[in-house]
PDB file of C-alpha atoms in Angstrom:
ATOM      1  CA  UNK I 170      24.286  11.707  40.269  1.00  0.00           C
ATOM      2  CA  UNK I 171      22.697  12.139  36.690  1.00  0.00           C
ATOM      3  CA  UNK I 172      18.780  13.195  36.582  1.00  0.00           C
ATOM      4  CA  UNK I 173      18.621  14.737  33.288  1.00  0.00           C
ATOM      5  CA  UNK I 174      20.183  14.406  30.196  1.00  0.00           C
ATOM      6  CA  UNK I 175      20.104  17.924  28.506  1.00  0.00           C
ATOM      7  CA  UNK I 176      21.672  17.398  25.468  1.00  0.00           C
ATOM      8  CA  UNK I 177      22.957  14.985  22.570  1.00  0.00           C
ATOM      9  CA  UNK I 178      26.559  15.111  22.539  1.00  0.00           C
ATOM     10  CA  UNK I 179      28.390  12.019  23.034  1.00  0.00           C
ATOM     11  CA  UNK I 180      28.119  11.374  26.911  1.00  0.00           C
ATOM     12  CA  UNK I 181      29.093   8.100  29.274  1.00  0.00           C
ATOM     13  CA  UNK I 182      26.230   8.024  31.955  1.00  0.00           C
ATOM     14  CA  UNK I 183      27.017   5.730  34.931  1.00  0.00           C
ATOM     15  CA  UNK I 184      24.742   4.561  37.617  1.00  0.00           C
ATOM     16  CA  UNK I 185      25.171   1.695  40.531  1.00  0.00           C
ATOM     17  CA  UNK I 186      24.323  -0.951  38.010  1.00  0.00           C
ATOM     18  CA  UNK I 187      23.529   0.226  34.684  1.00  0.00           C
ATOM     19  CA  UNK I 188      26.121   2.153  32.001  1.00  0.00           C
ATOM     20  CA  UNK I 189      24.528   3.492  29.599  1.00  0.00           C
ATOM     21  CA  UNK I 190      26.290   5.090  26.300  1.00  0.00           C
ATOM     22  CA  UNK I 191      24.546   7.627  24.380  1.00  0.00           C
ATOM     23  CA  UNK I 192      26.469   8.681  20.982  1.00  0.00           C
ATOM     24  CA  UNK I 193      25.254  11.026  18.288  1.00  0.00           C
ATOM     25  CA  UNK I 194      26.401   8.416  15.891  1.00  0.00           C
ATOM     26  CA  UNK I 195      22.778   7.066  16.746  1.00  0.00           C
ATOM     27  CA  UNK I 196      24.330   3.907  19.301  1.00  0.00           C
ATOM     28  CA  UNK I 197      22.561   3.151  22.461  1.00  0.00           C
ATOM     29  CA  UNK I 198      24.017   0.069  24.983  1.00  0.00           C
ATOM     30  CA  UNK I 199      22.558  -0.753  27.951  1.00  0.00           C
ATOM     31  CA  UNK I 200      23.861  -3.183  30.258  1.00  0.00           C
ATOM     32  CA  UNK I 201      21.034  -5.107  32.383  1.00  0.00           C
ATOM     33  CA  UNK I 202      21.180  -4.953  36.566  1.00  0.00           C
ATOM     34  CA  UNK I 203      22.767  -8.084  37.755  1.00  0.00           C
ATOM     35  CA  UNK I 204      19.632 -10.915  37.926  1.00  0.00           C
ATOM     36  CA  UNK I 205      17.474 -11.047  41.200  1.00  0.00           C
ATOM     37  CA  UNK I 206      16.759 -14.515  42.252  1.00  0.00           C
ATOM     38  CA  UNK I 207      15.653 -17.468  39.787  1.00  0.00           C
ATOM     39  CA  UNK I 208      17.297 -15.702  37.333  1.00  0.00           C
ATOM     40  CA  UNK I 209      15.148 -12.981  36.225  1.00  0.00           C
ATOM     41  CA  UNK I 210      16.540  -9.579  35.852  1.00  0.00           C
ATOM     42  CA  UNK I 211      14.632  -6.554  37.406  1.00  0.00           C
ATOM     43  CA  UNK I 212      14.505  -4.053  34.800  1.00  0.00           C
ATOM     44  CA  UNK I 213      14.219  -5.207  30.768  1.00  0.00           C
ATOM     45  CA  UNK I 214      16.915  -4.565  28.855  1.00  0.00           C
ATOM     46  CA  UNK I 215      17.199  -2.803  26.290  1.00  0.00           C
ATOM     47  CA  UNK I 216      20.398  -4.119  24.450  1.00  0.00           C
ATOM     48  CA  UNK I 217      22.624  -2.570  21.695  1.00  0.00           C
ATOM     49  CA  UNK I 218      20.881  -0.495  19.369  1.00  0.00           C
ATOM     50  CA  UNK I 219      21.538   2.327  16.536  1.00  0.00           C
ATOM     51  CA  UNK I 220      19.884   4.268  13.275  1.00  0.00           C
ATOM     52  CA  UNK I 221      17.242   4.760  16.362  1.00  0.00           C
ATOM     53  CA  UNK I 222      15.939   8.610  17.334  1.00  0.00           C
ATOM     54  CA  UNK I 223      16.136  10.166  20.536  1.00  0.00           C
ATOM     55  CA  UNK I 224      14.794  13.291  22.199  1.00  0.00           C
ATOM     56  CA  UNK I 225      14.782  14.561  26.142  1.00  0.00           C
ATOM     57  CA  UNK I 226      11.432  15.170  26.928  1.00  0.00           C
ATOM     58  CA  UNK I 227      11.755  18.188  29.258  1.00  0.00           C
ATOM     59  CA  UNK I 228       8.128  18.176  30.536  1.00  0.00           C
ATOM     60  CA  UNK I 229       8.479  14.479  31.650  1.00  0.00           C
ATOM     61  CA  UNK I 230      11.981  14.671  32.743  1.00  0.00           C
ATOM     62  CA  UNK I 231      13.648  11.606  30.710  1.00  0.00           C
ATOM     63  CA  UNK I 232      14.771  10.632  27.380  1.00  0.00           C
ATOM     64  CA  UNK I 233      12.476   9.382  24.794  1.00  0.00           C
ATOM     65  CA  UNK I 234      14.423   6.695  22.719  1.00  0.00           C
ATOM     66  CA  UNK I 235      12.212   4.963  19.525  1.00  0.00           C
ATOM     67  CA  UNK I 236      12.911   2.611  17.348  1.00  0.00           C
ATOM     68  CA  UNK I 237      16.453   2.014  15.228  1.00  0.00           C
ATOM     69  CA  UNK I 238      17.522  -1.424  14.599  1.00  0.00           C
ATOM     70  CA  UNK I 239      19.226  -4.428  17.358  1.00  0.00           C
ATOM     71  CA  UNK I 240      21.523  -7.532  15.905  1.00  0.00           C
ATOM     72  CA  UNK I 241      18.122  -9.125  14.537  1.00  0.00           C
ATOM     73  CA  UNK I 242      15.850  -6.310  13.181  1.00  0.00           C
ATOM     74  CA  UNK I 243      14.193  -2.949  12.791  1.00  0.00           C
ATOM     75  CA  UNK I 244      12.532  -2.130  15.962  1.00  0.00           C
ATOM     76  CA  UNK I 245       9.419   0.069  16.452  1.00  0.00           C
ATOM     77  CA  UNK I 246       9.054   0.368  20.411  1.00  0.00           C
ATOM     78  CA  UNK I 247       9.231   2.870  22.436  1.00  0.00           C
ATOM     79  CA  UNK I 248      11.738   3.482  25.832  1.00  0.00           C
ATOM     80  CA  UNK I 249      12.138   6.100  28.470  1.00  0.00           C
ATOM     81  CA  UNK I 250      15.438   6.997  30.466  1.00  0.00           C
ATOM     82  CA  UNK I 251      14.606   8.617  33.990  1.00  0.00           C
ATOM     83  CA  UNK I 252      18.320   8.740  35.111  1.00  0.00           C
ATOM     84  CA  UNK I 253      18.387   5.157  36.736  1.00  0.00           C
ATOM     85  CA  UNK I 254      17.292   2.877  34.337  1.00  0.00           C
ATOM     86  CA  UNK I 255      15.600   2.542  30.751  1.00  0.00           C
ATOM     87  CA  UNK I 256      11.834   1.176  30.527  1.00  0.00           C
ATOM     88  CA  UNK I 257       9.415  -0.164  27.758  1.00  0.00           C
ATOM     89  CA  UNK I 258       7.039   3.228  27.646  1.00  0.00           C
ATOM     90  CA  UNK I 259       4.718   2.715  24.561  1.00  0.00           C
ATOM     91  CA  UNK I 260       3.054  -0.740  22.835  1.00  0.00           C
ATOM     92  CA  UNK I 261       1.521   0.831  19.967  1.00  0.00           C
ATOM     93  CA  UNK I 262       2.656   3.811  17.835  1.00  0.00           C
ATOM     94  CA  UNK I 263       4.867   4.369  14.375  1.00  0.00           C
ATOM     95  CA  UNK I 264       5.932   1.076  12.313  1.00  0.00           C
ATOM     96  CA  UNK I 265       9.119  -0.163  13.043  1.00  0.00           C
ATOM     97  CA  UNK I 266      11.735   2.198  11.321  1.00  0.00           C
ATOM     98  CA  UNK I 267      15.243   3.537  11.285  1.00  0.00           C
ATOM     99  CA  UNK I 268      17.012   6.922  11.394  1.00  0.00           C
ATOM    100  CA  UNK I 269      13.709   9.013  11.896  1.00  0.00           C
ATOM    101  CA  UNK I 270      14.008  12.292  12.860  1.00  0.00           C
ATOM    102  CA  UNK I 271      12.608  13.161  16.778  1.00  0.00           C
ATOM    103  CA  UNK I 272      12.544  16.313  19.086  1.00  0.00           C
ATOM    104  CA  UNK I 273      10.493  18.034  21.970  1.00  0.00           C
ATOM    105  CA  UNK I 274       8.250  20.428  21.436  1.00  0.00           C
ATOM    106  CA  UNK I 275       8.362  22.674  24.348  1.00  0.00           C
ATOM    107  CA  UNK I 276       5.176  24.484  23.921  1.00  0.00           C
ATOM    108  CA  UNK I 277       2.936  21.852  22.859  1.00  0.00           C
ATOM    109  CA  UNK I 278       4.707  19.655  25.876  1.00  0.00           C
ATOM    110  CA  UNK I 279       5.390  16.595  22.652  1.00  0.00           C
ATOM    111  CA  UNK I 280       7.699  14.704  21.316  1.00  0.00           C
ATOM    112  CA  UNK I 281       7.547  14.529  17.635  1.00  0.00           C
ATOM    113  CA  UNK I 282       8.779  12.307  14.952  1.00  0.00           C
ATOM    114  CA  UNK I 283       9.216  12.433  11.805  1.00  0.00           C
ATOM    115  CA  UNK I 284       9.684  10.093   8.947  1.00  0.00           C
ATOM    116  CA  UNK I 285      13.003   6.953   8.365  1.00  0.00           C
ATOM    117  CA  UNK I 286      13.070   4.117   6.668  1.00  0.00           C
ATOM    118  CA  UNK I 287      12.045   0.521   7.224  1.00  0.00           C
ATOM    119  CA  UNK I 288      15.538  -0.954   6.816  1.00  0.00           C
ATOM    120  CA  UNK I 289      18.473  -0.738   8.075  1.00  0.00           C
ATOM    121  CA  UNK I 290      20.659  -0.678   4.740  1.00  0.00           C
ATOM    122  CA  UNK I 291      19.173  -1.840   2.116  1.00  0.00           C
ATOM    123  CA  UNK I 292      21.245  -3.393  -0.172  1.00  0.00           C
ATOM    124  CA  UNK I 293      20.375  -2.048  -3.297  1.00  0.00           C
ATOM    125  CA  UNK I 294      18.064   1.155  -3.008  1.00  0.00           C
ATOM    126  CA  UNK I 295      14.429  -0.176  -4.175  1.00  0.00           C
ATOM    127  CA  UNK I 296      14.985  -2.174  -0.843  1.00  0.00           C
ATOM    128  CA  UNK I 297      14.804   1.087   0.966  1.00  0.00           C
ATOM    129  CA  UNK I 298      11.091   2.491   1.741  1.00  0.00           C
ATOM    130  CA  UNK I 299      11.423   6.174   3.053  1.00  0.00           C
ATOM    131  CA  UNK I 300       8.612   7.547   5.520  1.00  0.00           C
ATOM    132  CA  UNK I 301       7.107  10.796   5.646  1.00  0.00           C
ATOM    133  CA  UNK I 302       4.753  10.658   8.447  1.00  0.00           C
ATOM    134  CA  UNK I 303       4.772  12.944  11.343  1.00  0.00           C
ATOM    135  CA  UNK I 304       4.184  11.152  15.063  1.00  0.00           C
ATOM    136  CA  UNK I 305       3.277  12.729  18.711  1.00  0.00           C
ATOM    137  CA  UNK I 306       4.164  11.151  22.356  1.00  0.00           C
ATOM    138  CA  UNK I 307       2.204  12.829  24.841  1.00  0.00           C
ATOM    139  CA  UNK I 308       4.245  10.822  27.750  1.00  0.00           C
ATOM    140  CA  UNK I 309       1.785   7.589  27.203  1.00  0.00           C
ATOM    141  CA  UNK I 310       0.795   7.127  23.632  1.00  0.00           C
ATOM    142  CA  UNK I 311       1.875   8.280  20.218  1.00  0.00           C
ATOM    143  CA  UNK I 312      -0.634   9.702  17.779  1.00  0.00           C
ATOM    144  CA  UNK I 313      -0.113  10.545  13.949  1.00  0.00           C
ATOM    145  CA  UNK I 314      -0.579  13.397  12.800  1.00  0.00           C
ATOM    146  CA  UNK I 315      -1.952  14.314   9.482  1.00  0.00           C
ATOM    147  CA  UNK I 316      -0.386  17.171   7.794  1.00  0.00           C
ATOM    148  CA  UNK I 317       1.061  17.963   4.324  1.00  0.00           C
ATOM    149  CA  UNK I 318       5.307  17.635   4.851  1.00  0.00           C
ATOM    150  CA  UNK I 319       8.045  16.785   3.377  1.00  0.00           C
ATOM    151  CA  UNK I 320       8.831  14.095   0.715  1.00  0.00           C
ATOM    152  CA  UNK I 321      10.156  11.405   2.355  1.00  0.00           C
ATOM    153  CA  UNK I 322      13.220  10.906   4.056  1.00  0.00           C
ATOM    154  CA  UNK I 323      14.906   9.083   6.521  1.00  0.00           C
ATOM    155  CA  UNK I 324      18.764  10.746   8.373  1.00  0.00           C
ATOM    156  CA  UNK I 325      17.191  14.457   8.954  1.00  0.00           C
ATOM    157  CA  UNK I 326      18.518  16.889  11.301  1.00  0.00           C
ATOM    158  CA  UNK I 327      15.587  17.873  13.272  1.00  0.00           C
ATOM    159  CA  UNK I 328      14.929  20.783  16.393  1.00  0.00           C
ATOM    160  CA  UNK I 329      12.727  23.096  17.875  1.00  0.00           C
ATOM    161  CA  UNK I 330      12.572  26.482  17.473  1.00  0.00           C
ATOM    162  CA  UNK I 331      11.608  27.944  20.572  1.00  0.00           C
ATOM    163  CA  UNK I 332      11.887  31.586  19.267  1.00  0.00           C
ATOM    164  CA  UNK I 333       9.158  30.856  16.243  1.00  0.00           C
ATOM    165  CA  UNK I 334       7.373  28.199  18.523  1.00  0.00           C
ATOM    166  CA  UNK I 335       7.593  25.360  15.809  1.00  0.00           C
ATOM    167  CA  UNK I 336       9.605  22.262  14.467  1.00  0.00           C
ATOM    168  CA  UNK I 337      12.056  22.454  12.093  1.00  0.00           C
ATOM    169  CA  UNK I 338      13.247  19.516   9.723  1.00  0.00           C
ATOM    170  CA  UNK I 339      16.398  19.680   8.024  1.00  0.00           C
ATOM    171  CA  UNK I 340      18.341  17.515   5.228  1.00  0.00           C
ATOM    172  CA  UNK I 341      18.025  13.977   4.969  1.00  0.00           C
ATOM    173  CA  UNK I 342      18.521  11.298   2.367  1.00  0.00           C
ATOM    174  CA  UNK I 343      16.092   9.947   0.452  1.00  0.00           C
ATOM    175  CA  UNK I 344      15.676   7.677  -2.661  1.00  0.00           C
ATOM    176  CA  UNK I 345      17.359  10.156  -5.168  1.00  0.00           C
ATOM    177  CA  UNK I 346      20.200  10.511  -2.698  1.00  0.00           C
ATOM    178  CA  UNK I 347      19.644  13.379  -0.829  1.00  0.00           C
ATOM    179  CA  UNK I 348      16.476  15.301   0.353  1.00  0.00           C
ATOM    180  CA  UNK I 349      17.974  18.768   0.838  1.00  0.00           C
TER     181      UNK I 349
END
């Protein structure tokens, strides 16, 4: 029986009715419970998504997924994983975006993102618009945060460091190819 995820390395997660793939090749695919009379399903699904950023949220106890893109757009919700099932957590929060950077702060008890970019792959690069703002999830709402950061980027490494009790951004790409 799964309760937690711990970690981001490429893991097949099965429950009575739902599978759930989690890939660090940013890929999420949830399969819906079978319907429950007049053909409704219980739980929402989420569907296939990727470029999206995820974080366990280890004062809540589930996975914070946000974002990325499905077969028809860039998304900008917000979903939680508490070892059964996923489930719309957020309405209102950070534009719709793709490959932001997200993980927990364990001090502050927050999940924290961090920039992306508003399309999937652009096809020529002024279609891409890099994002530099910095985003908290308490467990019910996200808040932005204003502080000076880094230039904007989408595709950063991101973790934090519980030794120096702070976030730490790494790499990226941004419009002149790489952020560094």
């Amino acid at each position: 029986m799964v309760n937690k995820v711990r970690g981001f390395s490429p893991a097949l997660l099965m429950k009575a009715s739902q599978c759930i793939l989690l890939l660090s090749t940013s890929l999420v695919f949830s399969a819906p419970p079978v319907a429950a009379g007049w053909g409704q399903n219980i739980f929402p699904a989420i569907g296939v998504r990727n470029a999206h950023a995820m974080a366990y949220d280890g004062g809540r106890g589930r996975v914070i997924l946000f974002g990325g893109a499905d077969e028809s757009k860039v998304r900008g919700d917000t979903w939680g994983w508490d070892g059964k099932r996923w489930a719309p957590v957020g309405h209102a929060g950070p534009e719709p975006r793709t490959f932001p950077a997200m993980a927990y702060d364990s001090v502050r008890r927050k999940v924290v993102l961090f920039g992306g970019n508003r399309v999937l792959f652009g096809r020529n690069p002024g279609e891409n618009r890099f994002l530099n703002d910095t985003w908290e999830w308490d467990g019910r709402r996200w808040t932005q945060i204003k502080v000076a950061g880094p230039s904007p980027r989408a595709e950063a490494a991101i973790a934090f460091d519980s030794r120096r009790g702070r976030v730490v951004l790494f790499g990226g790409h941004d419009r002149s190819g790489g952020a560094g």
